[in-house]
JSON list of C-alpha atoms in Angstrom, two decimals:
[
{"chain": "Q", "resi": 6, "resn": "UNK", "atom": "CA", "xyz": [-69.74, -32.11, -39.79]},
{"chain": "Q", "resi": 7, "resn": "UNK", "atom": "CA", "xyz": [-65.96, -31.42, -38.84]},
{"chain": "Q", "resi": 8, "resn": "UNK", "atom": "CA", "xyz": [-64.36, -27.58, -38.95]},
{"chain": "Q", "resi": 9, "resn": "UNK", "atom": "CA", "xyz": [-62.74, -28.50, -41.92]},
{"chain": "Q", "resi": 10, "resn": "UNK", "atom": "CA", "xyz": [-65.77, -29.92, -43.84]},
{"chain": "Q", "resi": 11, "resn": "UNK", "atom": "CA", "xyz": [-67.45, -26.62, -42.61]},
{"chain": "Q", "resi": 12, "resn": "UNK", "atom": "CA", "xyz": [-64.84, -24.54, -44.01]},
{"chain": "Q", "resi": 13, "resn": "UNK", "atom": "CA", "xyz": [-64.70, -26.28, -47.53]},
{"chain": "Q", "resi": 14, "resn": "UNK", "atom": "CA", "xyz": [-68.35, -26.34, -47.64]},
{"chain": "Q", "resi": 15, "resn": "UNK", "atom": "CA", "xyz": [-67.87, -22.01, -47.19]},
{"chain": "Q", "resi": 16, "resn": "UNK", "atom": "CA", "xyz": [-65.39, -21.72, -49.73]},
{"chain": "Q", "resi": 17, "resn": "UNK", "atom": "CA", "xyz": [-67.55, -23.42, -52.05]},
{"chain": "Q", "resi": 18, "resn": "UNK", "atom": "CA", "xyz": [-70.33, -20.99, -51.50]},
{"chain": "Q", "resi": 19, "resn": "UNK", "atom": "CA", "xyz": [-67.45, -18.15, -51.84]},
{"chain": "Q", "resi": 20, "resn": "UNK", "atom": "CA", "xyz": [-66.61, -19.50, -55.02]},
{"chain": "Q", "resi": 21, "resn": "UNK", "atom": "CA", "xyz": [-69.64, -19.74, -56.80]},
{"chain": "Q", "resi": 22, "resn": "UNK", "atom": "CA", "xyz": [-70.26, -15.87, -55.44]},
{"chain": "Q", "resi": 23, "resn": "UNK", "atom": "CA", "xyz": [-67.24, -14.66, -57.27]},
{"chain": "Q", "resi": 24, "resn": "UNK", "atom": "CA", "xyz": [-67.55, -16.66, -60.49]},
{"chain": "Q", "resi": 25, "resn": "UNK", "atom": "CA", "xyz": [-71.52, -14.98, -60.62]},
{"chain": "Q", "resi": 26, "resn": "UNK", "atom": "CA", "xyz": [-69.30, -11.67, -60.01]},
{"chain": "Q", "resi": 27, "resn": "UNK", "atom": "CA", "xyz": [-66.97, -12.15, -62.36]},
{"chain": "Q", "resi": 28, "resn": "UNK", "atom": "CA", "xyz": [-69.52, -12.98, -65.26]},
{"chain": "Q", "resi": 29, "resn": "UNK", "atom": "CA", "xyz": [-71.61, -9.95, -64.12]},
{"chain": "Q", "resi": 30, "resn": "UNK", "atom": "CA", "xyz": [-68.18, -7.80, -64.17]},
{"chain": "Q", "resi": 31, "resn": "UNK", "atom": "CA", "xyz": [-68.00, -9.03, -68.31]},
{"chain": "Q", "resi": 32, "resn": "UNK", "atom": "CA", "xyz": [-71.39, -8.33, -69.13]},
{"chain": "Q", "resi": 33, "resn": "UNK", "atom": "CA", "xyz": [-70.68, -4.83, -67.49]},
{"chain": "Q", "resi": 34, "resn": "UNK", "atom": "CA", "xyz": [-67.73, -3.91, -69.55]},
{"chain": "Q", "resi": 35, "resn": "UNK", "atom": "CA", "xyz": [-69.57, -4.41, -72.57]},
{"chain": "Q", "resi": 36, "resn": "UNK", "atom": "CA", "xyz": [-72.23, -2.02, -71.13]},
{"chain": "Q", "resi": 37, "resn": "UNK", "atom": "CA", "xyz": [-69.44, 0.05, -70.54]},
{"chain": "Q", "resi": 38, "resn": "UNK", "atom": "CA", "xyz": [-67.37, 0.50, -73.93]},
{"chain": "Q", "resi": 39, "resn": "UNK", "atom": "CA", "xyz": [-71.23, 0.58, -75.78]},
{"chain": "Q", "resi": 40, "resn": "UNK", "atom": "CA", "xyz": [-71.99, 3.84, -73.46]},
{"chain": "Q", "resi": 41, "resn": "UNK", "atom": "CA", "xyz": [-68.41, 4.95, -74.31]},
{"chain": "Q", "resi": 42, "resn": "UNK", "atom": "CA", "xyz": [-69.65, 4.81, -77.97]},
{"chain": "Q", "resi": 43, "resn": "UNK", "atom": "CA", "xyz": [-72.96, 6.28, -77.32]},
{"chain": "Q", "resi": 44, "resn": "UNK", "atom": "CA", "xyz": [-71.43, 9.14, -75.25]},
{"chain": "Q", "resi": 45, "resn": "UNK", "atom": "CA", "xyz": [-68.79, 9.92, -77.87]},
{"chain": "Q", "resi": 46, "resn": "UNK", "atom": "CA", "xyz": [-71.23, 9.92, -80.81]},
{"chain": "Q", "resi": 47, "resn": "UNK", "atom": "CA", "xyz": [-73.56, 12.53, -78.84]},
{"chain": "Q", "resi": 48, "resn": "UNK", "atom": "CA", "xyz": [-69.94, 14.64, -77.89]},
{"chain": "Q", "resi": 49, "resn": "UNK", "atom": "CA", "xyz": [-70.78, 16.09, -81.19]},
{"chain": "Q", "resi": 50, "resn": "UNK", "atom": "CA", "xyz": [-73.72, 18.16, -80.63]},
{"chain": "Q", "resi": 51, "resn": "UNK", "atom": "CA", "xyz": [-71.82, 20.44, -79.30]},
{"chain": "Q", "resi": 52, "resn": "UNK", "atom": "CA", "xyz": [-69.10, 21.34, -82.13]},
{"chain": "Q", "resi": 53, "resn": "UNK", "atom": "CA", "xyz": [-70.82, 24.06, -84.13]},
{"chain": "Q", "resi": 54, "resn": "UNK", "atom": "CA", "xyz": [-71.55, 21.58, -87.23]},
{"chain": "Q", "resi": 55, "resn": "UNK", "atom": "CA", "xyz": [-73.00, 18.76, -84.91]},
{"chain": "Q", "resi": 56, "resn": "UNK", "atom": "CA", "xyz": [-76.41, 21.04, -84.33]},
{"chain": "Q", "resi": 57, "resn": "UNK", "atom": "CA", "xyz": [-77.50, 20.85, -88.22]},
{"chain": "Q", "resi": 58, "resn": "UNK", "atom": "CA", "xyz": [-77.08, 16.58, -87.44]},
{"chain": "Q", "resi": 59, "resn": "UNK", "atom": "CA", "xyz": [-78.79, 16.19, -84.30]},
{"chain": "Q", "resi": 60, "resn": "UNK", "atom": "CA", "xyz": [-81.55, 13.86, -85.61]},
{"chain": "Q", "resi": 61, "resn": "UNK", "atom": "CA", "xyz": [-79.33, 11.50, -87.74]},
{"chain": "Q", "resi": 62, "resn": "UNK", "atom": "CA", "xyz": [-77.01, 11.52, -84.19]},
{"chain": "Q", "resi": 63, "resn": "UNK", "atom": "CA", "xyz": [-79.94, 10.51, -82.20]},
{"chain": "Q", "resi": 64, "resn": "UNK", "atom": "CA", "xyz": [-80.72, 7.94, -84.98]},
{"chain": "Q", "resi": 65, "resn": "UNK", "atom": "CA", "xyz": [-77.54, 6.59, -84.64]},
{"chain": "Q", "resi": 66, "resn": "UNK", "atom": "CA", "xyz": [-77.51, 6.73, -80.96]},
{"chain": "Q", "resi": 67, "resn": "UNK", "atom": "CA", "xyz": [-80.74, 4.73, -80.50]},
{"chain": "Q", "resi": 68, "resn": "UNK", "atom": "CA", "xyz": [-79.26, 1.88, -82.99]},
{"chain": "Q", "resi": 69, "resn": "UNK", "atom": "CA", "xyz": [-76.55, 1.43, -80.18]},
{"chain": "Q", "resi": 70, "resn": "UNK", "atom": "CA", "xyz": [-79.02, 1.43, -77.88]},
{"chain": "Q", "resi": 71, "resn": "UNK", "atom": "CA", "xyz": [-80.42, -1.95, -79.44]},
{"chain": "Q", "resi": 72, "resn": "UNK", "atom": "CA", "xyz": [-76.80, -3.43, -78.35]},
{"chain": "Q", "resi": 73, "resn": "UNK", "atom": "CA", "xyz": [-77.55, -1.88, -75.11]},
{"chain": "Q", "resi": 74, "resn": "UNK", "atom": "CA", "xyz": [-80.74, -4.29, -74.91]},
{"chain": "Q", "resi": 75, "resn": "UNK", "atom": "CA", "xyz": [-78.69, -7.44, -75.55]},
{"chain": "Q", "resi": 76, "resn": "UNK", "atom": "CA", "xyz": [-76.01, -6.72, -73.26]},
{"chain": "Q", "resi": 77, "resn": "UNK", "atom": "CA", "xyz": [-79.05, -6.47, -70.79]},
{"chain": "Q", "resi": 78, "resn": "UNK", "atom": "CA", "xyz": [-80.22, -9.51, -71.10]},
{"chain": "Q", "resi": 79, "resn": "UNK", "atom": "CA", "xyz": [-77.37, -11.14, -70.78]},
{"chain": "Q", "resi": 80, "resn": "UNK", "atom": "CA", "xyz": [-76.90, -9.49, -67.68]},
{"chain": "Q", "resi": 81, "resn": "UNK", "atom": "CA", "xyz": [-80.32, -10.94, -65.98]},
{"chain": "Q", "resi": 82, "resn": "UNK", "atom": "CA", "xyz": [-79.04, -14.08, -66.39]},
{"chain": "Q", "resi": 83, "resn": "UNK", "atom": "CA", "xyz": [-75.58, -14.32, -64.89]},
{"chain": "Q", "resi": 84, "resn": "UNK", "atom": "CA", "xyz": [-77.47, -13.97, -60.99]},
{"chain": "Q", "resi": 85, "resn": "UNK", "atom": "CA", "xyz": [-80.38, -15.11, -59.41]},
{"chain": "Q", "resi": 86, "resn": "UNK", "atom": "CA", "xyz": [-83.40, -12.98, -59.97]},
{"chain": "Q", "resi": 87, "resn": "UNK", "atom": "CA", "xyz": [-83.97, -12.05, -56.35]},
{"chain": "Q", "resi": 88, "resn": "UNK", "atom": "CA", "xyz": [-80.51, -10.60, -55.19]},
{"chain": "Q", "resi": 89, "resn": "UNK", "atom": "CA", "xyz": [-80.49, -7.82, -57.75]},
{"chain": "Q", "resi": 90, "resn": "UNK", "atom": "CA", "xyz": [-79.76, -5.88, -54.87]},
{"chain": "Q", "resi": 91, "resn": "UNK", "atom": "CA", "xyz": [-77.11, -7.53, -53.69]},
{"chain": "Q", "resi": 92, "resn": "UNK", "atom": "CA", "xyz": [-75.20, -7.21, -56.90]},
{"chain": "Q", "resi": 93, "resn": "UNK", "atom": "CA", "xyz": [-76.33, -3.80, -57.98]},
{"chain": "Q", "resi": 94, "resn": "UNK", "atom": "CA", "xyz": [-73.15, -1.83, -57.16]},
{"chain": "Q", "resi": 95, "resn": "UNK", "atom": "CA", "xyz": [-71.97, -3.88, -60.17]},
{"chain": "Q", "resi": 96, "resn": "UNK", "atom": "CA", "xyz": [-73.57, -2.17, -62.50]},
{"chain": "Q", "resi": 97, "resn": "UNK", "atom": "CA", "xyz": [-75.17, 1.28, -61.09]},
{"chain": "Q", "resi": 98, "resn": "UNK", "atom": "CA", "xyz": [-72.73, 3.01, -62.14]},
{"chain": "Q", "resi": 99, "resn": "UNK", "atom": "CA", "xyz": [-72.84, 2.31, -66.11]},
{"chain": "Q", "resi": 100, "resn": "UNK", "atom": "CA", "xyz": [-76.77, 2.41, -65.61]},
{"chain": "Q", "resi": 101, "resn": "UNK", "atom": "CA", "xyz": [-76.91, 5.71, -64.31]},
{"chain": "Q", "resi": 102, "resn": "UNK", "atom": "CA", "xyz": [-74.65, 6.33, -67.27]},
{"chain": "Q", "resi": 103, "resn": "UNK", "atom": "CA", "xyz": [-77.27, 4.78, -69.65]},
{"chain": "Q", "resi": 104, "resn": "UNK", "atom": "CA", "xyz": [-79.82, 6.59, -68.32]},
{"chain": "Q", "resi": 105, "resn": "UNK", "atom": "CA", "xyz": [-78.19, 9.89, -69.12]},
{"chain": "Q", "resi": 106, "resn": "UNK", "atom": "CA", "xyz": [-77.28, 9.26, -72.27]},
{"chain": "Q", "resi": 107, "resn": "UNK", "atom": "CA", "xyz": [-81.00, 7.81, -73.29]},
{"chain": "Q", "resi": 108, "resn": "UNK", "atom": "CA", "xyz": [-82.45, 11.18, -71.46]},
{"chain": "Q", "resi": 109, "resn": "UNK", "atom": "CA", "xyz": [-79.68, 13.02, -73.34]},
{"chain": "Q", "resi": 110, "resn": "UNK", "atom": "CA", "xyz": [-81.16, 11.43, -77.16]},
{"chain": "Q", "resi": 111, "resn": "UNK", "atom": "CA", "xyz": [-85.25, 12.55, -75.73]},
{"chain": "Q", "resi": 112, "resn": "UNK", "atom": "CA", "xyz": [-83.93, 15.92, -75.03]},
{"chain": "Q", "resi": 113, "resn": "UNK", "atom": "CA", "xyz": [-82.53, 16.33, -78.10]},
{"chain": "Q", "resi": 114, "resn": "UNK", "atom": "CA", "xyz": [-85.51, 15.07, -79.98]},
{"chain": "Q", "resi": 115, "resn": "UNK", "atom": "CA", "xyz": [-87.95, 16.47, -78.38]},
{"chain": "Q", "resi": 116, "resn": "UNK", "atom": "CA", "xyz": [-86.83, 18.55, -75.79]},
{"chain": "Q", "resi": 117, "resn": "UNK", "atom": "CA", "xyz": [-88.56, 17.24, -72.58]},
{"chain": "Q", "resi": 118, "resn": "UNK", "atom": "CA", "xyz": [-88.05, 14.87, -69.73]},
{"chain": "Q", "resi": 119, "resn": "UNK", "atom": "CA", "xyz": [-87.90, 10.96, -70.66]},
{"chain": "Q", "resi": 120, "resn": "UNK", "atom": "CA", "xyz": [-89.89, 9.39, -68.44]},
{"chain": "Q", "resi": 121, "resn": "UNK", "atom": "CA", "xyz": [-88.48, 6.35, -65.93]},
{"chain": "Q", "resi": 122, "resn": "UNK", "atom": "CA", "xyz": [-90.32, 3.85, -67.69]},
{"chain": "Q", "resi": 123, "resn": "UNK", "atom": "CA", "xyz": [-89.49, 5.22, -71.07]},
{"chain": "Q", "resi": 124, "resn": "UNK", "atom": "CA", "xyz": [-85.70, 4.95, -69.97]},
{"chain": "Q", "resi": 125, "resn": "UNK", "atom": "CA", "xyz": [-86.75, 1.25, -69.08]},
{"chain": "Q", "resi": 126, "resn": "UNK", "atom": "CA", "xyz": [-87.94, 0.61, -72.68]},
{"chain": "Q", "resi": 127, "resn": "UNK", "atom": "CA", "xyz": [-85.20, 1.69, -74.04]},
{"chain": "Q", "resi": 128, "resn": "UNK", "atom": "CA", "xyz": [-82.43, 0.22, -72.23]},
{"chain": "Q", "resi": 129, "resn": "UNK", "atom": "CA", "xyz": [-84.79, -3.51, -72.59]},
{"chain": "Q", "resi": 130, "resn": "UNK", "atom": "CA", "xyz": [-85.42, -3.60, -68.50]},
{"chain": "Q", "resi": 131, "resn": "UNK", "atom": "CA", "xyz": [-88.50, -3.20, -66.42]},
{"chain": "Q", "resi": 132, "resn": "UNK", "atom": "CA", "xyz": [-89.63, 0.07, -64.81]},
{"chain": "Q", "resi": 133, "resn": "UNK", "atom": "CA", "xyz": [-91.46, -1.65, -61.91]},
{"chain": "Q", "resi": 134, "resn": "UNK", "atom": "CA", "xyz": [-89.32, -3.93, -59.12]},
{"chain": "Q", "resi": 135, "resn": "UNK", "atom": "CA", "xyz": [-91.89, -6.13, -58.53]},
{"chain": "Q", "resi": 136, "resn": "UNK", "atom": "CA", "xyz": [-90.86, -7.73, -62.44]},
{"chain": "Q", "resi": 137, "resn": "UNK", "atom": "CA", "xyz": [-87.22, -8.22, -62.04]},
{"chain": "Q", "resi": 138, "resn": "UNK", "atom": "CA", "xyz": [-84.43, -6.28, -63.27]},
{"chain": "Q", "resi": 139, "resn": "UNK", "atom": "CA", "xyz": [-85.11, -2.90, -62.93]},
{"chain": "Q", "resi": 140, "resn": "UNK", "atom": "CA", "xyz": [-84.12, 0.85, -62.91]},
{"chain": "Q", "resi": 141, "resn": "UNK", "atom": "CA", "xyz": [-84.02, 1.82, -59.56]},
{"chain": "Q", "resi": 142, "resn": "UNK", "atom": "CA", "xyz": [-85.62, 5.58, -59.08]},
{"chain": "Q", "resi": 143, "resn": "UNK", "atom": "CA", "xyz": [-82.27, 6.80, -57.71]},
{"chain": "Q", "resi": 144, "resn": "UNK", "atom": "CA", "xyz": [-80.56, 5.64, -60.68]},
{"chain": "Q", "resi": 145, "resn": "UNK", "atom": "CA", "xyz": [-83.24, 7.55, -62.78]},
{"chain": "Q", "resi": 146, "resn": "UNK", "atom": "CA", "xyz": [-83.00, 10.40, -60.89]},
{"chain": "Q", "resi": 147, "resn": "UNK", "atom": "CA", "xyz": [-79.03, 10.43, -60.90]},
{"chain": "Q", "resi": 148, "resn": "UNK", "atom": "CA", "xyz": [-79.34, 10.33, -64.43]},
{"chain": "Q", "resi": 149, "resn": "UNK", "atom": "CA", "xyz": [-80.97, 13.03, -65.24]},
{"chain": "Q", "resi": 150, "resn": "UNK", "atom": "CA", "xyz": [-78.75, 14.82, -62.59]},
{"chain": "Q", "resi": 151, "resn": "UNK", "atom": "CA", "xyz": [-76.41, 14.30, -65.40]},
{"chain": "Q", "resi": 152, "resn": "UNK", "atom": "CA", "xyz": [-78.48, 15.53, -68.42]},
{"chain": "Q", "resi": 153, "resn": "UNK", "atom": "CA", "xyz": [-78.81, 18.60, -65.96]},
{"chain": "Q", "resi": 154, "resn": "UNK", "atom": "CA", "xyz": [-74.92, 19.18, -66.22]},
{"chain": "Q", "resi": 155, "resn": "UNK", "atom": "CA", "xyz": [-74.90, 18.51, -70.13]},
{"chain": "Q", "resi": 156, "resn": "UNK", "atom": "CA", "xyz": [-77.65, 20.61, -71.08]},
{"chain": "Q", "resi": 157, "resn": "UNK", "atom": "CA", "xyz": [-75.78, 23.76, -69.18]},
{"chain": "Q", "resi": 158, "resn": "UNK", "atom": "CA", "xyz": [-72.70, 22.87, -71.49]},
{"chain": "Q", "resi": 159, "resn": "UNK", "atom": "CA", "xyz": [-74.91, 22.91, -74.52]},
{"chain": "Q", "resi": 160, "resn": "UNK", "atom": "CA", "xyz": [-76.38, 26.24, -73.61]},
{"chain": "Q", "resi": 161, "resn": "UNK", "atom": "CA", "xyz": [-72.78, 27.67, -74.10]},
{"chain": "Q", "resi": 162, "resn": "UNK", "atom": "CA", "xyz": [-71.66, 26.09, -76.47]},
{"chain": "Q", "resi": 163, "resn": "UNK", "atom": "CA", "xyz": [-74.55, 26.80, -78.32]},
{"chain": "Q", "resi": 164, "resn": "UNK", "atom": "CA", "xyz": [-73.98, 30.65, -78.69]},
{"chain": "Q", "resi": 165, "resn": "UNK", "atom": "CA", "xyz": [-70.81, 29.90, -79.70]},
{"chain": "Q", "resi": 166, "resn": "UNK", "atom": "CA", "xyz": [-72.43, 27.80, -82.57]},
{"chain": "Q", "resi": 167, "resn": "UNK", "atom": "CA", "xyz": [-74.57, 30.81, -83.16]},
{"chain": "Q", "resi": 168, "resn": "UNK", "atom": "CA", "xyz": [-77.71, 29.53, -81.84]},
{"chain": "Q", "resi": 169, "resn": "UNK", "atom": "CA", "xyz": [-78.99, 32.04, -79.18]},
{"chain": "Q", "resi": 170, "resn": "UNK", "atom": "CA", "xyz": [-82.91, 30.94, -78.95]},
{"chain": "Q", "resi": 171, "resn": "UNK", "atom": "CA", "xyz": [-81.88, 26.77, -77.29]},
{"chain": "Q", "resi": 172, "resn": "UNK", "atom": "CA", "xyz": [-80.17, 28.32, -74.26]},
{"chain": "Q", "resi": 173, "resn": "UNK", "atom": "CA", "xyz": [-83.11, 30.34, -73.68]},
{"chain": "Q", "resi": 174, "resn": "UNK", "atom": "CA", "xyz": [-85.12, 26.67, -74.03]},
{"chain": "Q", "resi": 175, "resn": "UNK", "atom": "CA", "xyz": [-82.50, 25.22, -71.70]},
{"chain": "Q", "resi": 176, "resn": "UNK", "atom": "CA", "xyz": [-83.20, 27.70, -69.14]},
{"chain": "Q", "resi": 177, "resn": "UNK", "atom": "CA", "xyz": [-86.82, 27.11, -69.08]},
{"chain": "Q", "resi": 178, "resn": "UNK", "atom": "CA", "xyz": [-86.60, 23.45, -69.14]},
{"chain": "Q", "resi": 179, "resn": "UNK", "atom": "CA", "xyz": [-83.73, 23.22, -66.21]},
{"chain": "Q", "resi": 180, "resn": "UNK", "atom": "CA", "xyz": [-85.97, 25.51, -63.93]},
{"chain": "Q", "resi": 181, "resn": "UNK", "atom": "CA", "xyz": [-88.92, 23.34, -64.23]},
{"chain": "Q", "resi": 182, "resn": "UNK", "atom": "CA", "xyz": [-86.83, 20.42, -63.64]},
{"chain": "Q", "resi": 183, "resn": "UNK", "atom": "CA", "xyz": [-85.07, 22.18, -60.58]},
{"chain": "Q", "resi": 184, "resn": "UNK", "atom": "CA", "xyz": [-88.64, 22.84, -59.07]},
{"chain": "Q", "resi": 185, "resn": "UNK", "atom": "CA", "xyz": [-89.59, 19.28, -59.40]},
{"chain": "Q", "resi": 186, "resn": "UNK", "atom": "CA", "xyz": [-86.56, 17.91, -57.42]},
{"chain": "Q", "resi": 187, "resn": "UNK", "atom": "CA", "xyz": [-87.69, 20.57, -54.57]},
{"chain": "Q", "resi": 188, "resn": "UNK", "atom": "CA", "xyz": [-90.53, 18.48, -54.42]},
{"chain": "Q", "resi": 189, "resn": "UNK", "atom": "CA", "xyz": [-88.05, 15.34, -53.42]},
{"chain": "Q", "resi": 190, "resn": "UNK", "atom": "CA", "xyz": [-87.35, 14.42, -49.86]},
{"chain": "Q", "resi": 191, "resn": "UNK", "atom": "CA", "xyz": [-83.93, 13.40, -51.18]},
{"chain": "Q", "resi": 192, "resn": "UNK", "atom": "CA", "xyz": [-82.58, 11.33, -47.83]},
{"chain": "Q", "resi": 193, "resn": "UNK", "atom": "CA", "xyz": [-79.94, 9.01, -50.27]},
{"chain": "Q", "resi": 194, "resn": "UNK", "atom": "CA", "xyz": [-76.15, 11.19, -49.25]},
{"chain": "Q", "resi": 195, "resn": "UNK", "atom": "CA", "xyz": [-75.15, 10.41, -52.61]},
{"chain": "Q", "resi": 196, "resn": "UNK", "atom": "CA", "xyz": [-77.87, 11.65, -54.67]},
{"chain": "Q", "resi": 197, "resn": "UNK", "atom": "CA", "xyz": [-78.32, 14.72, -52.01]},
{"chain": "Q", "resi": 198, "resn": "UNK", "atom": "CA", "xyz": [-74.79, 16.00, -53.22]},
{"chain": "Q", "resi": 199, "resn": "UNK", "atom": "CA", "xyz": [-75.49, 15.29, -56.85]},
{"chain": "Q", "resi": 200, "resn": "UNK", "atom": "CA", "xyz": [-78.67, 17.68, -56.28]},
{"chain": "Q", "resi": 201, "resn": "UNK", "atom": "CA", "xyz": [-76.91, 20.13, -54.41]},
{"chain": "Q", "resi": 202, "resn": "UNK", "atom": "CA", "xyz": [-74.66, 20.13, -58.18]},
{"chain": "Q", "resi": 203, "resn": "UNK", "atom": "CA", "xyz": [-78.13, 21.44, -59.95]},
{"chain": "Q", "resi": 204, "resn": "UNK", "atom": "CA", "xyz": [-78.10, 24.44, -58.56]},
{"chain": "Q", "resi": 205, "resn": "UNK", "atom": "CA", "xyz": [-74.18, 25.72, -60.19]},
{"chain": "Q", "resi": 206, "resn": "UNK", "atom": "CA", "xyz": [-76.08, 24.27, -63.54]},
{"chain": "Q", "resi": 207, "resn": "UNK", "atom": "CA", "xyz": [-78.94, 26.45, -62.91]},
{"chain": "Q", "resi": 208, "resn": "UNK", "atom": "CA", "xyz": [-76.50, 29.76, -62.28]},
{"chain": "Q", "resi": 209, "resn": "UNK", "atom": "CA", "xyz": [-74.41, 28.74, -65.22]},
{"chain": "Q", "resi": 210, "resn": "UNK", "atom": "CA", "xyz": [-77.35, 28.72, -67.63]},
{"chain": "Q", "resi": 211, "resn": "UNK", "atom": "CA", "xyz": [-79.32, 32.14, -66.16]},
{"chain": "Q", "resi": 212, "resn": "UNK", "atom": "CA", "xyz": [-75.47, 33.69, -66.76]},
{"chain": "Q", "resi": 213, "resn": "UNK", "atom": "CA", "xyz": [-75.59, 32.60, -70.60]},
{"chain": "Q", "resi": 214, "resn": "UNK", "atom": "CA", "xyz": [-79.27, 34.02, -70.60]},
{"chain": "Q", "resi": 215, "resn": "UNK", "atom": "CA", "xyz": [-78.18, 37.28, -68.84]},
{"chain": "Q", "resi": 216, "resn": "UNK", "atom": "CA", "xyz": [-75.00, 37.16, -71.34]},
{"chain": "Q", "resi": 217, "resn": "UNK", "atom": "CA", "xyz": [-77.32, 37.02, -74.54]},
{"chain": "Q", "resi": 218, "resn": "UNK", "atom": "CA", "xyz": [-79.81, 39.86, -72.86]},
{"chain": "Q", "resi": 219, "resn": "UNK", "atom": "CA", "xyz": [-77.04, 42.08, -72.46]},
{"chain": "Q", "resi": 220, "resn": "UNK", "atom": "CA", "xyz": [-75.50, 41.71, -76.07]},
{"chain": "Q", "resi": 221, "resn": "UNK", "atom": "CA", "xyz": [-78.82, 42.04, -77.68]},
{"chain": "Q", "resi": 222, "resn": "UNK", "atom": "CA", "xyz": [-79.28, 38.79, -78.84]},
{"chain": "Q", "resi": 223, "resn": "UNK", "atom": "CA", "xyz": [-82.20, 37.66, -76.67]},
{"chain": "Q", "resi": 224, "resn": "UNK", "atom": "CA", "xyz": [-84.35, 39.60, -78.85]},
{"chain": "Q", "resi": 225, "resn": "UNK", "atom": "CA", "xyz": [-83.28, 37.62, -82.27]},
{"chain": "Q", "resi": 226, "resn": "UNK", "atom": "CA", "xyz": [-83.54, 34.82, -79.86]},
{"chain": "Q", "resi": 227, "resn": "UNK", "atom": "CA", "xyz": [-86.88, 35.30, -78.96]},
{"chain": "Q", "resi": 228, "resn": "UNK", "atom": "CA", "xyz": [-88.08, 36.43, -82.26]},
{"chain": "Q", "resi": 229, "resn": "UNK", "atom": "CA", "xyz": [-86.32, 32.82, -83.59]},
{"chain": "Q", "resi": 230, "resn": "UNK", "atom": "CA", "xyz": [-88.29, 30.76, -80.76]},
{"chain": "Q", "resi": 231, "resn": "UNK", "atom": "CA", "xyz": [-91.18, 29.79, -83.20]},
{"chain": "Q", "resi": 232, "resn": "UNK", "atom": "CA", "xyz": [-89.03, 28.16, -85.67]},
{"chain": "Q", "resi": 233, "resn": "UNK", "atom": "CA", "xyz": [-87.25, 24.60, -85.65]},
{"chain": "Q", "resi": 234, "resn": "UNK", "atom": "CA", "xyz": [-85.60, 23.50, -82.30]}
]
């Protein structure tokens, strides 16, 4: 085989690489603009109105997240199933997103931690690498990084809203997730620094708590904890 015949058969190889990422860098827009719609559609939880529509939000949210599933599959099958790797910086970003916003919609309902493979379910790929597509753990965990940060803007704008007793659940649920990431040997740089971030959450929420304690209002708080979320 000449140079040349070398060369050409390289740029074919080349060329077939960037039409797999172009058709990956489609699928991923769509991704994109549905968690734009998911994202804006949860924004309103945190206007004083929003709180008495939390459910039908959620609702609402988890309908997109059925587009979310579609888009997914079309994603497995624009590359080969063994180089997910090799493609992921394609679309980590949007599925950390995802995962956010699907932790975000648990919260709300229910008020605890989605799990990794209930994230999975919901966004229509597998928890385990071993079956394909996946969510990575860091992706999870970079996620809920996120939820962290939204949760600490609930808790204020929550007393604004008038509701004193959910930044009071905040708190408790943010420490116990705080103690399970000290639990983490956290060696990824990227993820490191997004922990480091929990800890300005964590002050920011005890300084709402300490806010309402001083004004009085962790008592009505408290007194309010046994009724709805």
């Amino acid at each position: 085989m000449s140079v040349s015949e070398m060369f050409a058969a390289l740029q074919g190889a080349l060329g077939q690489d960037q039409d797999i990422r172009e058709e990956i860098r489609k699928v991923v827009q769509a991704l994109e603009q549905t968690a734009r719609e998911i994202l804006t559609l949860l924004q309103g939880v945190h206007q004083g109105p929003g709180f008495q529509h939390i459910p039908k939000k959620c609702q609402k949210a988890r309908e997109h997240f059925g587009t979310v599933r579609t888009q997914m599959e079309s994603l497995k099958t624009k590359f080969p199933a063994d180089q997910y790797y090799r493609f992921h910086e394609h679309w980590r970003f949007v599925l950390q997103r995802l995962v956010f916003l699907a932790a975000f919609v648990v919260y709300l309902e229910s008020e605890t931690l989605v799990t990794r493979e209930a994230v999975a379910e919901i966004l229509g790929i597998e928890a385990d690498r071993e079956r394909g597509f996946h969510l990575d753990i860091e992706d999870y965990l970079s996620g809920v990084l996120t939820l962290a940060s939204e949760l600490a803007r609930l808790a204020v704008n929550s007393v604004t809203a008038g509701d004193y007793s959910r930044p009071l659940r905040i708190s408790a649920f943010i420490n116990e997730l705080d103690s399970g990431f000290r639990l983490l040997n956290l060696k990824n740089d990227s993820l490191r620094k997004r922990y480091d971030g929990l800890k300005y959450d964590v002050k920011k929420i005890e300084e709402v708590v300490y806010d309402l304690s001083i004004r009085g209002l962790n008592k009505e708080a408290t007194a309010g904890a046994g009724g709805e979320k």
